[in-house]
Amino acid sequence: MKKILLTGGLILSFISCSAQKADHDTKDLVNATAWMQNAGEYKALTIQAYQLAQIRLAQILTQEVSEKPRAIVLDIDETVLDNSPYQAYQIENKKNFNQEDWSKWTRLAQAEPIAGALNFLNFTKNNGVEIFYVSNRSEAERVPTLENLQKKNFPYADNDHLILKTDKSSKESRRQKLSEKYNIVLFFGDNLSDFSDMYYYNNEGKTSSEKVLEHPELFGSKFIILPNAMYGDWESSMYKKNTDKKLSNEQVKMKSLRSFTTQNINQ
């Protein structure tokens, strides 16, 4: 009986700790999700990104010769589709990300278009540029993903233009395969790894910020970045670099902050 009670106590303790951790982790999402769902500034940024892309694409079409057919490559989540309701679900239910809940969300095929995306993509199609959606959603999510894109009237929403993850999260091999046939003139994403592996996978020991500053000319000309305050490789990369395994994720983030001191300020 004592063993049963002890085991039961340990299980309850584990569940309680897990729930507390999930509650703490999801609190981080509140401001980010509220901002993306309610702030006009967020929508202004995404519209701005796609309007800049339209100006740039028009420039490419008139000034650059291409032997291959032109194409653009876009990520899906938080680039063309808004999944913030899933993050809101995590917050409300005090749950961390898990594939089961994520699949429930994607099966609904209810994600709304990111502001500015459809206008730009229709412009792209009307100017003879092919569109590919390269996502790290799994093949198991292909049908509802296509359904979602088609319901929202995204151009080129078909199997040939939807390229999902098979084995690796890195998109480099998928980008290279497309480049064999197409001249990819623009890349779109909310994550630097949507553009190149040099930012997180093959970064030569440098931070993503350092890698961005090495080639600032790429942004706005070849790479179009969309804002995403809810999640991204920047966060997981920070945890991976942490060598003090005693620190929680929250402590790692706190340790990364740069503040200032008032000691040398004249009174």
PDB file of N, CA and C in Angstrom, residues 108-142:
ATOM      1  N   LEU A 108      -8.763  21.557 -38.906  1.00  0.00           N
ATOM      2  CA  LEU A 108      -9.905  22.465 -39.052  1.00  0.00           C
ATOM      3  C   LEU A 108      -9.814  23.294 -40.332  1.00  0.00           C
ATOM      4  N   ALA A 109      -8.588  23.494 -40.828  1.00  0.00           N
ATOM      5  CA  ALA A 109      -8.355  24.280 -42.056  1.00  0.00           C
ATOM      6  C   ALA A 109      -8.995  25.661 -41.962  1.00  0.00           C
ATOM      7  N   GLN A 110      -8.813  26.311 -40.805  1.00  0.00           N
ATOM      8  CA  GLN A 110      -9.482  27.587 -40.545  1.00  0.00           C
ATOM      9  C   GLN A 110      -8.530  28.772 -40.432  1.00  0.00           C
ATOM     10  N   ALA A 111      -7.239  28.564 -40.636  1.00  0.00           N
ATOM     11  CA  ALA A 111      -6.291  29.672 -40.489  1.00  0.00           C
ATOM     12  C   ALA A 111      -6.578  30.756 -41.522  1.00  0.00           C
ATOM     13  N   GLU A 112      -6.569  32.002 -41.066  1.00  0.00           N
ATOM     14  CA  GLU A 112      -6.834  33.136 -41.954  1.00  0.00           C
ATOM     15  C   GLU A 112      -5.547  33.578 -42.660  1.00  0.00           C
ATOM     16  N   PRO A 113      -5.672  34.213 -43.822  1.00  0.00           N
ATOM     17  CA  PRO A 113      -4.486  34.720 -44.514  1.00  0.00           C
ATOM     18  C   PRO A 113      -3.809  35.835 -43.720  1.00  0.00           C
ATOM     19  N   ILE A 114      -2.501  35.871 -43.781  1.00  0.00           N
ATOM     20  CA  ILE A 114      -1.753  36.992 -43.222  1.00  0.00           C
ATOM     21  C   ILE A 114      -2.064  38.230 -44.067  1.00  0.00           C
ATOM     22  N   ALA A 115      -2.266  39.362 -43.404  1.00  0.00           N
ATOM     23  CA  ALA A 115      -2.630  40.594 -44.109  1.00  0.00           C
ATOM     24  C   ALA A 115      -1.588  40.947 -45.171  1.00  0.00           C
ATOM     25  N   GLY A 116      -2.057  41.192 -46.376  1.00  0.00           N
ATOM     26  CA  GLY A 116      -1.178  41.572 -47.482  1.00  0.00           C
ATOM     27  C   GLY A 116      -0.762  40.427 -48.374  1.00  0.00           C
ATOM     28  N   ALA A 117      -0.862  39.193 -47.873  1.00  0.00           N
ATOM     29  CA  ALA A 117      -0.342  38.041 -48.618  1.00  0.00           C
ATOM     30  C   ALA A 117      -1.105  37.794 -49.915  1.00  0.00           C
ATOM     31  N   LEU A 118      -2.426  37.756 -49.847  1.00  0.00           N
ATOM     32  CA  LEU A 118      -3.215  37.406 -51.030  1.00  0.00           C
ATOM     33  C   LEU A 118      -3.068  38.423 -52.156  1.00  0.00           C
ATOM     34  N   ASN A 119      -3.077  39.704 -51.825  1.00  0.00           N
ATOM     35  CA  ASN A 119      -2.907  40.729 -52.861  1.00  0.00           C
ATOM     36  C   ASN A 119      -1.586  40.536 -53.593  1.00  0.00           C
ATOM     37  N   PHE A 120      -0.533  40.313 -52.824  1.00  0.00           N
ATOM     38  CA  PHE A 120       0.783  40.131 -53.443  1.00  0.00           C
ATOM     39  C   PHE A 120       0.840  38.857 -54.277  1.00  0.00           C
ATOM     40  N   LEU A 121       0.308  37.769 -53.757  1.00  0.00           N
ATOM     41  CA  LEU A 121       0.399  36.494 -54.469  1.00  0.00           C
ATOM     42  C   LEU A 121      -0.430  36.497 -55.747  1.00  0.00           C
ATOM     43  N   ASN A 122      -1.538  37.195 -55.753  1.00  0.00           N
ATOM     44  CA  ASN A 122      -2.306  37.328 -56.990  1.00  0.00           C
ATOM     45  C   ASN A 122      -1.544  38.174 -58.010  1.00  0.00           C
ATOM     46  N   PHE A 123      -0.872  39.213 -57.542  1.00  0.00           N
ATOM     47  CA  PHE A 123      -0.005  40.013 -58.418  1.00  0.00           C
ATOM     48  C   PHE A 123       1.090  39.132 -59.010  1.00  0.00           C
ATOM     49  N   THR A 124       1.666  38.289 -58.167  1.00  0.00           N
ATOM     50  CA  THR A 124       2.738  37.389 -58.601  1.00  0.00           C
ATOM     51  C   THR A 124       2.248  36.446 -59.696  1.00  0.00           C
ATOM     52  N   LYS A 125       1.125  35.813 -59.446  1.00  0.00           N
ATOM     53  CA  LYS A 125       0.561  34.886 -60.435  1.00  0.00           C
ATOM     54  C   LYS A 125       0.226  35.605 -61.739  1.00  0.00           C
ATOM     55  N   ASN A 126      -0.377  36.779 -61.641  1.00  0.00           N
ATOM     56  CA  ASN A 126      -0.783  37.527 -62.832  1.00  0.00           C
ATOM     57  C   ASN A 126       0.398  37.988 -63.669  1.00  0.00           C
ATOM     58  N   ASN A 127       1.581  37.987 -63.069  1.00  0.00           N
ATOM     59  CA  ASN A 127       2.786  38.390 -63.795  1.00  0.00           C
ATOM     60  C   ASN A 127       3.650  37.197 -64.194  1.00  0.00           C
ATOM     61  N   GLY A 128       3.041  36.015 -64.176  1.00  0.00           N
ATOM     62  CA  GLY A 128       3.708  34.838 -64.714  1.00  0.00           C
ATOM     63  C   GLY A 128       4.792  34.237 -63.849  1.00  0.00           C
ATOM     64  N   VAL A 129       4.767  34.537 -62.557  1.00  0.00           N
ATOM     65  CA  VAL A 129       5.766  33.985 -61.632  1.00  0.00           C
ATOM     66  C   VAL A 129       5.113  32.862 -60.835  1.00  0.00           C
ATOM     67  N   GLU A 130       5.774  31.707 -60.809  1.00  0.00           N
ATOM     68  CA  GLU A 130       5.203  30.550 -60.116  1.00  0.00           C
ATOM     69  C   GLU A 130       5.406  30.681 -58.599  1.00  0.00           C
ATOM     70  N   ILE A 131       4.536  30.045 -57.838  1.00  0.00           N
ATOM     71  CA  ILE A 131       4.541  30.170 -56.375  1.00  0.00           C
ATOM     72  C   ILE A 131       4.658  28.790 -55.741  1.00  0.00           C
ATOM     73  N   PHE A 132       5.627  28.651 -54.823  1.00  0.00           N
ATOM     74  CA  PHE A 132       5.797  27.392 -54.094  1.00  0.00           C
ATOM     75  C   PHE A 132       5.697  27.660 -52.595  1.00  0.00           C
ATOM     76  N   TYR A 133       4.957  26.803 -51.921  1.00  0.00           N
ATOM     77  CA  TYR A 133       4.809  26.866 -50.470  1.00  0.00           C
ATOM     78  C   TYR A 133       5.672  25.757 -49.871  1.00  0.00           C
ATOM     79  N   VAL A 134       6.759  26.145 -49.206  1.00  0.00           N
ATOM     80  CA  VAL A 134       7.700  25.180 -48.627  1.00  0.00           C
ATOM     81  C   VAL A 134       7.567  25.257 -47.109  1.00  0.00           C
ATOM     82  N   SER A 135       7.017  24.207 -46.526  1.00  0.00           N
ATOM     83  CA  SER A 135       6.646  24.237 -45.107  1.00  0.00           C
ATOM     84  C   SER A 135       7.202  23.038 -44.360  1.00  0.00           C
ATOM     85  N   ASN A 136       7.391  23.215 -43.057  1.00  0.00           N
ATOM     86  CA  ASN A 136       7.776  22.089 -42.208  1.00  0.00           C
ATOM     87  C   ASN A 136       6.567  21.406 -41.580  1.00  0.00           C
ATOM     88  N   ARG A 137       5.392  21.658 -42.117  1.00  0.00           N
ATOM     89  CA  ARG A 137       4.261  20.802 -41.760  1.00  0.00           C
ATOM     90  C   ARG A 137       4.551  19.403 -42.308  1.00  0.00           C
ATOM     91  N   SER A 138       3.970  18.398 -41.677  1.00  0.00           N
ATOM     92  CA  SER A 138       4.234  17.015 -42.082  1.00  0.00           C
ATOM     93  C   SER A 138       3.331  16.600 -43.237  1.00  0.00           C
ATOM     94  N   GLU A 139       3.717  15.509 -43.889  1.00  0.00           N
ATOM     95  CA  GLU A 139       2.903  14.969 -44.980  1.00  0.00           C
ATOM     96  C   GLU A 139       1.502  14.583 -44.493  1.00  0.00           C
ATOM     97  N   ALA A 140       1.397  14.212 -43.226  1.00  0.00           N
ATOM     98  CA  ALA A 140       0.086  13.861 -42.663  1.00  0.00           C
ATOM     99  C   ALA A 140      -0.868  15.054 -42.664  1.00  0.00           C
ATOM    100  N   GLU A 141      -0.308  16.261 -42.788  1.00  0.00           N
ATOM    101  CA  GLU A 141      -1.126  17.480 -42.774  1.00  0.00           C
ATOM    102  C   GLU A 141      -1.370  18.037 -44.176  1.00  0.00           C
ATOM    103  N   ARG A 142      -0.964  17.305 -45.199  1.00  0.00           N
ATOM    104  CA  ARG A 142      -1.078  17.806 -46.572  1.00  0.00           C
ATOM    105  C   ARG A 142      -2.526  18.144 -46.946  1.00  0.00           C
TER     106      ARG A 142
END
